[in-house]
Amino acid sequence: MNILLSSGASNFVRGVDTSFAVILGISLFFLIGITGVMIYFVIRYRKRHHPEASQIRGNNKLEIIWTVIPTLLVLVMFWYGWTGYRPMRNIPADAIPIKVTAQMWSWNFEYANGKVSDSLVVPLNQAVKLDLFSRDVLHSLYIPAFRIKEDVVPGKNNKMWFIGQEEGSYDILCAEYCGLRHAYMLSKVVVIPEQEYYEWLADTTSVGGDEHPGLTVIKTNACISCHSLDGSRLVGPSFRGIWGRREQVVNPEGEEITVTVDGDYIRRAIYEPNAEVVKGYNKGLMISYKELISEEELTRLTEYLQTLQ
Amino acid sequence: MSIAASHPSSFYADKRGILSWIFSTDHKRIGLLYFYAIFAFFLVGVVLGLLMRLELIAPGRTIMEPQIYNQVFTLHGVIMIFLFIIPVIPAIFGNFFLPIMIGTDDVAFPKINLLSWWIYVIGAIFALLTLVVGDGPADTGWTFYAPYSVKTGTNVTLAVLAAFILGFSSILTGLNFIVTIHRLRAPEMSWFRMPLFAWALYATSWIQLLATPIVGITLLMIVAERVFGIGLFDPALGGDPILYQHLFWIYSHPAVYIMVLPAMGIISEMIPTFAKRTIFGYRAIVWSSLAIAFIGYFVWGHHMFTSGMSGPARVVFSLLTFLVAVPSAIKVFNWVATLYQGSIDVRTPLLYTMAFIFQFLIGGLTGLVNGALATDVHVHDTYFVVGHFHYVMFGGTAFAFFGAMHYWFPKMFGRMYNERTANTAFTLLFIGFNILYFPMLVVGIMGMPRRYYDYLPEFHLPNVISTIGSWILAAGLILMIANLIVARRKGAIAGRNPWGGVTLEWQTPSPPPQHNFDETPRLSEKGPYDFDLK
Ligand code: HEM
Ligand SMILES: [Cu+2]
Ligand SMILES: [Cu+2]
């Protein structure tokens, strides 16, 4: 439970950990107390020691006591739980908005100036608000060190917020089961001093560096969480050697046909992925990227795929 | 089935041959049919659980691929929930003992009773078919959350249909017990002279009858969405995934009380028998069962605190959740008070009872962490929740089931087991269980999410400890089963009343005759646990 002892990596840590302490404290008291009394009775009143049982049928006073006291105690726990939680719902108006897009099995963070990153970079001691969107199924953005979690629900814009109070880098985990690589849907939140943050934010050139622009498209759209570049089989067919490959696909009529991968096929596979599905892979897992990948980007991407022999 | 110590009039002796069993309408035979089927599935579920634990002994791949792992935890969950823990106590011991304990010769609708067993078998076959046809067993988790359950290519449709069919078995059992309790009690058995196990079954039956249809419809909606593309839950088709969660938990939260109330009933039977005194606070225990069944309907939202419900809804569901904890606490206090000034005979079933109380306490108290908003946000969907529900369902219900097996074994089979071996098995189970699940609570608070095939290095140690616990537990299970199998063949003849119990099942021969009693059972005006009745 070392995590409970850490100081406040976020503004919620104190409230949550206080609730933990109150609830676990009361719980431990009752666990030890009741178990202890039970064991004591069993030893004290064992047959050899106490051959004649007294037939006590009940006691109304006791019943009232052990109804009222637990009721009061659970109300106390409820109260702590609620007060520790209330601030999580009160998003300050001046919080820095960041758009989070989750999809199988990657996180994508977009900042107000259009900058995009795959780990979440935030300034120290400033309120940050996350707008959560999912492109496919349920996910859940969980930062254990900050004690926060909120589901990312397709078709719904859930929100969460926090203030990073200590510089450092903390795990982001996906906490809602989302299929094959759920356990690998990881990222980091990096808390850096304010000035450094604004410098980082202003520098939009570095994205991609001198990598192939097609590869950048592949990375920013998280294609590689399902399609490997090295030939290994993930959820979808690998990109390695894809250009010119002859694929067995199942067309909308349910017939199996053989196609040769060319520019046209790649375009169809990205814009209408579920029309033709490569045999041996599941339909419905890939979304259409019509709104997400422009014609221009598609060209770059196709050029890049040709280089992957 | 002749190896049981059957005297000429026992229900085993009546007719012979497999057909006389699988088409029997005798509640005792149906109880045993359920026993063999449910126990077999329990063992399958355990093996799957052990495989998961083995995979998790180290980060990265250990014995299986991630896709297989996802299918294994789904199948484990489906089997343990729908084929084991929901039917286990009502269908086995409820069937066998409810009519005897209320002094009648069968349930109200014996043929429907047989039908419900057959429906169970058909549902189980559907669940097993997912293994052999199409793209393999479902990989959604037992909760079948949309829209993943709509999109995945695995056999979700078949798995969901299995759960749907099993629901009918549960509904029919509930219906049968309600009518039996209302109509067939022995003449002098007024409501408040009923044993507490009968009361627990009564409260449970209402939940089975009223809540199960909701999950039935919900699961059919998944099928409709998968097969016909009707947009109910998948936003890509215009549906709402949160709607699915509401519908699912409106059943599945009350269902957790289907899982635990009958176990509480068994505990309320075993404690008086081994303390040799009447139960403390009979009426408090009765009313708390009914209160749990009732309030349990209104707390489902606590499974959805992070799903984006409105703020006020979260607060109300949290408050109601805390209130449902109180009646469970009342039961625990009354059980412990029943030990006070008893004359306690520490036998195997009492050991299971004590383990139940300890483990159910941990399960219940960790439930408070889940019920409080601030803490639930942190532990929701982590291993803390996995630890919590195993403490309730396995440490609670399954331990009560094991206790009941040892309590009623002499009655059901007419023979006694070796108590020394039984106690050794118990010790292994108790130690193994806690080593298996306590680390899950810890690693959950540390932040390890559930349904994870792989994990970060900092979660390694608790996972290793947990896996070692699973081996100790498995050893205990094997020993327990072997001991009971030997007892069934060679155990000493048990006699009518090996424990000195006073409820009606102890007044009839072991095993009971076909019509349950050889002489009219005697009832005390002082209630079901009158140890002055000699
Ligand atoms: C030897 C015994 C058992 C072992 C080793 C075991 C282990 C596990 C493990 C490792 C998980 C996976 C948790 C996750 O990834 O989220 C799990 C899930 C689960 N277990 Fe068990 N378990 C055992 C017995 C039981 C019993 C007796 C029950 C019920 C009565 C049960 C019900 C469940 C359920 C409902 C799930 C959730 C499945 C899901 O997430 O869809 N288990 N168990
Ligand atoms: Cu996930
Ligand atoms: Cu619940």
PDB file of N, CA and C and ligand atoms in Angstrom, chain B residues 42 45-53 56 69 72-81 84-85 140-143 259 382-383 386 389-390 393-395 397-398 436-437 440 448-453 466 470 473-474 477, ligand 1:
ATOM      1  N   PHE B  42     -17.945 -26.268 -11.567  1.00  0.00           N
ATOM      2  CA  PHE B  42     -17.081 -25.563 -10.621  1.00  0.00           C
ATOM      3  C   PHE B  42     -15.619 -25.960 -10.844  1.00  0.00           C
ATOM      4  N   GLY B  45     -14.242 -24.372 -13.877  1.00  0.00           N
ATOM      5  CA  GLY B  45     -13.960 -22.970 -13.584  1.00  0.00           C
ATOM      6  C   GLY B  45     -12.688 -22.810 -12.778  1.00  0.00           C
ATOM      7  N   VAL B  46     -12.481 -23.695 -11.826  1.00  0.00           N
ATOM      8  CA  VAL B  46     -11.272 -23.623 -10.998  1.00  0.00           C
ATOM      9  C   VAL B  46     -10.025 -23.834 -11.852  1.00  0.00           C
ATOM     10  N   VAL B  47     -10.093 -24.831 -12.748  1.00  0.00           N
ATOM     11  CA  VAL B  47      -8.922 -25.084 -13.599  1.00  0.00           C
ATOM     12  C   VAL B  47      -8.614 -23.843 -14.436  1.00  0.00           C
ATOM     13  N   LEU B  48      -9.651 -23.212 -14.974  1.00  0.00           N
ATOM     14  CA  LEU B  48      -9.425 -21.991 -15.754  1.00  0.00           C
ATOM     15  C   LEU B  48      -8.792 -20.914 -14.870  1.00  0.00           C
ATOM     16  N   GLY B  49      -9.284 -20.788 -13.630  1.00  0.00           N
ATOM     17  CA  GLY B  49      -8.727 -19.806 -12.700  1.00  0.00           C
ATOM     18  C   GLY B  49      -7.252 -20.084 -12.427  1.00  0.00           C
ATOM     19  N   LEU B  50      -6.931 -21.369 -12.246  1.00  0.00           N
ATOM     20  CA  LEU B  50      -5.530 -21.712 -11.974  1.00  0.00           C
ATOM     21  C   LEU B  50      -4.651 -21.377 -13.174  1.00  0.00           C
ATOM     22  N   LEU B  51      -5.179 -21.600 -14.373  1.00  0.00           N
ATOM     23  CA  LEU B  51      -4.402 -21.260 -15.573  1.00  0.00           C
ATOM     24  C   LEU B  51      -4.153 -19.759 -15.645  1.00  0.00           C
ATOM     25  N   MET B  52      -5.189 -18.965 -15.303  1.00  0.00           N
ATOM     26  CA  MET B  52      -4.993 -17.519 -15.316  1.00  0.00           C
ATOM     27  C   MET B  52      -3.910 -17.113 -14.333  1.00  0.00           C
ATOM     28  N   ARG B  53      -3.985 -17.711 -13.126  1.00  0.00           N
ATOM     29  CA  ARG B  53      -2.998 -17.366 -12.118  1.00  0.00           C
ATOM     30  C   ARG B  53      -1.596 -17.740 -12.581  1.00  0.00           C
ATOM     31  N   LEU B  56      -0.246 -15.248 -14.877  1.00  0.00           N
ATOM     32  CA  LEU B  56       0.074 -13.972 -14.234  1.00  0.00           C
ATOM     33  C   LEU B  56       1.241 -14.072 -13.250  1.00  0.00           C
ATOM     34  N   TYR B  69      -6.008 -15.812 -23.189  1.00  0.00           N
ATOM     35  CA  TYR B  69      -6.224 -15.357 -21.811  1.00  0.00           C
ATOM     36  C   TYR B  69      -7.576 -14.648 -21.682  1.00  0.00           C
ATOM     37  N   VAL B  72     -10.198 -17.112 -21.689  1.00  0.00           N
ATOM     38  CA  VAL B  72     -10.211 -17.910 -20.458  1.00  0.00           C
ATOM     39  C   VAL B  72     -10.893 -17.135 -19.331  1.00  0.00           C
ATOM     40  N   PHE B  73     -10.562 -15.842 -19.154  1.00  0.00           N
ATOM     41  CA  PHE B  73     -11.215 -15.168 -18.015  1.00  0.00           C
ATOM     42  C   PHE B  73     -12.702 -14.963 -18.269  1.00  0.00           C
ATOM     43  N   THR B  74     -13.078 -14.846 -19.543  1.00  0.00           N
ATOM     44  CA  THR B  74     -14.507 -14.739 -19.828  1.00  0.00           C
ATOM     45  C   THR B  74     -15.225 -16.048 -19.502  1.00  0.00           C
ATOM     46  N   LEU B  75     -14.654 -17.147 -19.961  1.00  0.00           N
ATOM     47  CA  LEU B  75     -15.288 -18.439 -19.707  1.00  0.00           C
ATOM     48  C   LEU B  75     -15.299 -18.737 -18.202  1.00  0.00           C
ATOM     49  N   HIS B  76     -14.193 -18.422 -17.541  1.00  0.00           N
ATOM     50  CA  HIS B  76     -14.139 -18.594 -16.084  1.00  0.00           C
ATOM     51  C   HIS B  76     -15.280 -17.820 -15.420  1.00  0.00           C
ATOM     52  N   GLY B  77     -15.440 -16.559 -15.810  1.00  0.00           N
ATOM     53  CA  GLY B  77     -16.493 -15.734 -15.214  1.00  0.00           C
ATOM     54  C   GLY B  77     -17.876 -16.269 -15.528  1.00  0.00           C
ATOM     55  N   VAL B  78     -18.108 -16.626 -16.783  1.00  0.00           N
ATOM     56  CA  VAL B  78     -19.433 -17.114 -17.183  1.00  0.00           C
ATOM     57  C   VAL B  78     -19.766 -18.394 -16.428  1.00  0.00           C
ATOM     58  N   ILE B  79     -18.812 -19.309 -16.368  1.00  0.00           N
ATOM     59  CA  ILE B  79     -19.070 -20.571 -15.665  1.00  0.00           C
ATOM     60  C   ILE B  79     -19.303 -20.320 -14.180  1.00  0.00           C
ATOM     61  N   MET B  80     -18.415 -19.554 -13.576  1.00  0.00           N
ATOM     62  CA  MET B  80     -18.525 -19.359 -12.133  1.00  0.00           C
ATOM     63  C   MET B  80     -19.812 -18.617 -11.765  1.00  0.00           C
ATOM     64  N   ILE B  81     -20.238 -17.667 -12.594  1.00  0.00           N
ATOM     65  CA  ILE B  81     -21.442 -16.918 -12.262  1.00  0.00           C
ATOM     66  C   ILE B  81     -22.696 -17.706 -12.625  1.00  0.00           C
ATOM     67  N   PHE B  84     -22.288 -21.862 -11.764  1.00  0.00           N
ATOM     68  CA  PHE B  84     -21.931 -22.294 -10.412  1.00  0.00           C
ATOM     69  C   PHE B  84     -22.631 -21.475  -9.329  1.00  0.00           C
ATOM     70  N   ILE B  85     -22.240 -20.208  -9.191  1.00  0.00           N
ATOM     71  CA  ILE B  85     -22.588 -19.540  -7.936  1.00  0.00           C
ATOM     72  C   ILE B  85     -24.072 -19.175  -7.856  1.00  0.00           C
ATOM     73  N   THR B 140     -15.192 -11.203 -24.023  1.00  0.00           N
ATOM     74  CA  THR B 140     -15.739  -9.913 -23.602  1.00  0.00           C
ATOM     75  C   THR B 140     -15.705  -9.702 -22.106  1.00  0.00           C
ATOM     76  N   GLY B 141     -15.363 -10.725 -21.330  1.00  0.00           N
ATOM     77  CA  GLY B 141     -15.649 -10.676 -19.896  1.00  0.00           C
ATOM     78  C   GLY B 141     -17.089 -11.111 -19.676  1.00  0.00           C
ATOM     79  N   TRP B 142     -17.396 -11.597 -18.463  1.00  0.00           N
ATOM     80  CA  TRP B 142     -18.743 -12.155 -18.258  1.00  0.00           C
ATOM     81  C   TRP B 142     -19.819 -11.082 -18.315  1.00  0.00           C
ATOM     82  N   THR B 143     -19.397  -9.797 -18.296  1.00  0.00           N
ATOM     83  CA  THR B 143     -20.364  -8.704 -18.322  1.00  0.00           C
ATOM     84  C   THR B 143     -20.844  -8.350 -19.728  1.00  0.00           C
ATOM     85  N   MET B 259     -26.612 -14.753  -5.051  1.00  0.00           N
ATOM     86  CA  MET B 259     -25.426 -15.552  -4.785  1.00  0.00           C
ATOM     87  C   MET B 259     -25.148 -15.680  -3.297  1.00  0.00           C
ATOM     88  N   THR B 382     -10.132  -2.400 -10.908  1.00  0.00           N
ATOM     89  CA  THR B 382      -8.775  -2.871 -10.617  1.00  0.00           C
ATOM     90  C   THR B 382      -8.875  -4.233  -9.932  1.00  0.00           C
ATOM     91  N   TYR B 383      -7.724  -4.784  -9.603  1.00  0.00           N
ATOM     92  CA  TYR B 383      -7.695  -6.057  -8.891  1.00  0.00           C
ATOM     93  C   TYR B 383      -8.326  -5.968  -7.515  1.00  0.00           C
ATOM     94  N   VAL B 386     -11.567  -7.408  -8.011  1.00  0.00           N
ATOM     95  CA  VAL B 386     -11.467  -8.860  -8.187  1.00  0.00           C
ATOM     96  C   VAL B 386     -11.299  -9.526  -6.819  1.00  0.00           C
ATOM     97  N   PHE B 389     -14.745  -9.305  -4.850  1.00  0.00           N
ATOM     98  CA  PHE B 389     -15.857 -10.224  -5.138  1.00  0.00           C
ATOM     99  C   PHE B 389     -15.482 -11.681  -4.947  1.00  0.00           C
ATOM    100  N   HIS B 390     -14.174 -11.997  -5.048  1.00  0.00           N
ATOM    101  CA  HIS B 390     -13.821 -13.375  -4.684  1.00  0.00           C
ATOM    102  C   HIS B 390     -13.966 -13.589  -3.172  1.00  0.00           C
ATOM    103  N   MET B 393     -17.827 -14.044  -2.945  1.00  0.00           N
ATOM    104  CA  MET B 393     -18.431 -15.195  -3.625  1.00  0.00           C
ATOM    105  C   MET B 393     -17.716 -16.493  -3.300  1.00  0.00           C
ATOM    106  N   PHE B 394     -16.399 -16.458  -3.264  1.00  0.00           N
ATOM    107  CA  PHE B 394     -15.659 -17.680  -2.992  1.00  0.00           C
ATOM    108  C   PHE B 394     -15.471 -17.830  -1.477  1.00  0.00           C
ATOM    109  N   GLY B 395     -14.875 -16.799  -0.856  1.00  0.00           N
ATOM    110  CA  GLY B 395     -14.657 -16.867   0.588  1.00  0.00           C
ATOM    111  C   GLY B 395     -15.953 -16.935   1.360  1.00  0.00           C
ATOM    112  N   THR B 397     -19.775 -17.358  -0.204  1.00  0.00           N
ATOM    113  CA  THR B 397     -20.719 -18.362  -0.674  1.00  0.00           C
ATOM    114  C   THR B 397     -20.103 -19.740  -0.878  1.00  0.00           C
ATOM    115  N   ALA B 398     -18.961 -19.815  -1.562  1.00  0.00           N
ATOM    116  CA  ALA B 398     -18.414 -21.146  -1.832  1.00  0.00           C
ATOM    117  C   ALA B 398     -17.956 -21.824  -0.541  1.00  0.00           C
ATOM    118  N   LEU B 436      -4.192 -16.430  -1.857  1.00  0.00           N
ATOM    119  CA  LEU B 436      -4.575 -16.181  -3.252  1.00  0.00           C
ATOM    120  C   LEU B 436      -5.195 -14.800  -3.429  1.00  0.00           C
ATOM    121  N   TYR B 437      -6.085 -14.419  -2.544  1.00  0.00           N
ATOM    122  CA  TYR B 437      -6.865 -13.212  -2.823  1.00  0.00           C
ATOM    123  C   TYR B 437      -6.443 -11.964  -2.079  1.00  0.00           C
ATOM    124  N   MET B 440      -4.461  -9.626  -4.090  1.00  0.00           N
ATOM    125  CA  MET B 440      -5.207  -8.925  -5.145  1.00  0.00           C
ATOM    126  C   MET B 440      -5.743  -7.595  -4.623  1.00  0.00           C
ATOM    127  N   MET B 448      -3.255  -1.779 -10.189  1.00  0.00           N
ATOM    128  CA  MET B 448      -3.259  -2.719 -11.320  1.00  0.00           C
ATOM    129  C   MET B 448      -4.690  -2.970 -11.783  1.00  0.00           C
ATOM    130  N   PRO B 449      -5.002  -2.601 -13.039  1.00  0.00           N
ATOM    131  CA  PRO B 449      -6.355  -2.840 -13.542  1.00  0.00           C
ATOM    132  C   PRO B 449      -6.640  -4.334 -13.705  1.00  0.00           C
ATOM    133  N   ARG B 450      -7.914  -4.695 -13.724  1.00  0.00           N
ATOM    134  CA  ARG B 450      -8.302  -6.085 -13.925  1.00  0.00           C
ATOM    135  C   ARG B 450      -8.361  -6.402 -15.415  1.00  0.00           C
ATOM    136  N   ARG B 451      -8.551  -7.668 -15.711  1.00  0.00           N
ATOM    137  CA  ARG B 451      -8.597  -8.162 -17.077  1.00  0.00           C
ATOM    138  C   ARG B 451      -7.321  -7.805 -17.826  1.00  0.00           C
ATOM    139  N   TYR B 452      -6.198  -7.879 -17.103  1.00  0.00           N
ATOM    140  CA  TYR B 452      -4.896  -7.570 -17.674  1.00  0.00           C
ATOM    141  C   TYR B 452      -4.114  -8.848 -17.891  1.00  0.00           C
ATOM    142  N   TYR B 453      -3.746  -9.074 -19.133  1.00  0.00           N
ATOM    143  CA  TYR B 453      -2.926 -10.221 -19.494  1.00  0.00           C
ATOM    144  C   TYR B 453      -1.493 -10.021 -19.028  1.00  0.00           C
ATOM    145  N   SER B 466       0.085 -14.407  -4.956  1.00  0.00           N
ATOM    146  CA  SER B 466      -1.270 -14.856  -5.252  1.00  0.00           C
ATOM    147  C   SER B 466      -1.266 -16.197  -5.974  1.00  0.00           C
ATOM    148  N   SER B 470      -2.840 -19.957  -5.007  1.00  0.00           N
ATOM    149  CA  SER B 470      -3.775 -20.758  -5.799  1.00  0.00           C
ATOM    150  C   SER B 470      -3.398 -22.234  -5.785  1.00  0.00           C
ATOM    151  N   LEU B 473      -4.538 -23.644  -2.390  1.00  0.00           N
ATOM    152  CA  LEU B 473      -5.994 -23.818  -2.455  1.00  0.00           C
ATOM    153  C   LEU B 473      -6.354 -25.064  -3.252  1.00  0.00           C
ATOM    154  N   ALA B 474      -5.687 -25.261  -4.383  1.00  0.00           N
ATOM    155  CA  ALA B 474      -5.995 -26.423  -5.221  1.00  0.00           C
ATOM    156  C   ALA B 474      -5.728 -27.714  -4.456  1.00  0.00           C
ATOM    157  N   LEU B 477      -8.590 -28.339  -2.170  1.00  0.00           N
ATOM    158  CA  LEU B 477      -9.783 -28.802  -2.885  1.00  0.00           C
ATOM    159  C   LEU B 477      -9.684 -30.285  -3.203  1.00  0.00           C
TER     160      LEU B 477
HETATM  161  C1  HEM C   1      -9.212 -21.536  -7.738  1.00  0.00           C
HETATM  162  C2  HEM C   1     -10.153 -20.696  -7.786  1.00  0.00           C
HETATM  163  C3  HEM C   1     -10.127 -19.375  -8.533  1.00  0.00           C
HETATM  164  C4  HEM C   1      -9.087 -18.676  -9.091  1.00  0.00           C
HETATM  165  C5  HEM C   1      -7.627 -19.049  -9.104  1.00  0.00           C
HETATM  166  C6  HEM C   1      -9.639 -17.507  -9.676  1.00  0.00           C
HETATM  167  C7  HEM C   1      -8.900 -16.530 -10.324  1.00  0.00           C
HETATM  168  C8  HEM C   1      -9.420 -15.506 -11.057  1.00  0.00           C
HETATM  169  C9  HEM C   1      -8.676 -14.569 -11.820  1.00  0.00           C
HETATM  170  C10 HEM C   1      -7.164 -14.526 -11.943  1.00  0.00           C
HETATM  171  C11 HEM C   1      -9.546 -13.734 -12.434  1.00  0.00           C
HETATM  172  C12 HEM C   1      -9.206 -12.669 -13.429  1.00  0.00           C
HETATM  173  C13 HEM C   1      -9.408 -11.333 -12.922  1.00  0.00           C
HETATM  174  C14 HEM C   1      -9.287 -10.328 -14.014  1.00  0.00           C
HETATM  175  O1  HEM C   1      -8.417 -10.449 -14.891  1.00  0.00           O
HETATM  176  O2  HEM C   1     -10.063  -9.397 -13.959  1.00  0.00           O
HETATM  177  C15 HEM C   1     -10.847 -14.149 -12.037  1.00  0.00           C
HETATM  178  C16 HEM C   1     -11.999 -13.540 -12.443  1.00  0.00           C
HETATM  179  C17 HEM C   1     -13.255 -13.924 -12.034  1.00  0.00           C
HETATM  180  N1  HEM C   1     -13.564 -14.931 -11.138  1.00  0.00           N
HETATM  181 FE1  HEM C   1     -12.271 -16.211 -10.305  1.00  0.00          FE
HETATM  182  N2  HEM C   1     -10.967 -17.487  -9.468  1.00  0.00           N
HETATM  183  C18 HEM C   1     -11.308 -18.624  -8.767  1.00  0.00           C
HETATM  184  C19 HEM C   1     -12.537 -18.976  -8.301  1.00  0.00           C
HETATM  185  C20 HEM C   1     -13.689 -18.265  -8.556  1.00  0.00           C
HETATM  186  C21 HEM C   1     -14.962 -18.548  -7.983  1.00  0.00           C
HETATM  187  C22 HEM C   1     -15.271 -19.639  -6.991  1.00  0.00           C
HETATM  188  C23 HEM C   1     -15.819 -17.641  -8.513  1.00  0.00           C
HETATM  189  C24 HEM C   1     -17.280 -17.452  -8.295  1.00  0.00           C
HETATM  190  C25 HEM C   1     -17.967 -18.040  -7.469  1.00  0.00           C
HETATM  191  C26 HEM C   1     -15.087 -16.808  -9.419  1.00  0.00           C
HETATM  192  C27 HEM C   1     -15.640 -15.790 -10.150  1.00  0.00           C
HETATM  193  C28 HEM C   1     -14.922 -14.954 -10.984  1.00  0.00           C
HETATM  194  C29 HEM C   1     -15.512 -13.944 -11.815  1.00  0.00           C
HETATM  195  C30 HEM C   1     -16.993 -13.619 -11.948  1.00  0.00           C
HETATM  196  C31 HEM C   1     -14.471 -13.302 -12.479  1.00  0.00           C
HETATM  197  C32 HEM C   1     -14.594 -12.152 -13.441  1.00  0.00           C
HETATM  198  C33 HEM C   1     -14.442 -12.597 -14.823  1.00  0.00           C
HETATM  199  C34 HEM C   1     -14.466 -11.400 -15.713  1.00  0.00           C
HETATM  200  O3  HEM C   1     -13.727 -10.453 -15.425  1.00  0.00           O
HETATM  201  O4  HEM C   1     -15.237 -11.415 -16.669  1.00  0.00           O
HETATM  202  N3  HEM C   1     -13.785 -17.206  -9.416  1.00  0.00           N
HETATM  203  N4  HEM C   1     -10.748 -15.232 -11.192  1.00  0.00           N
END
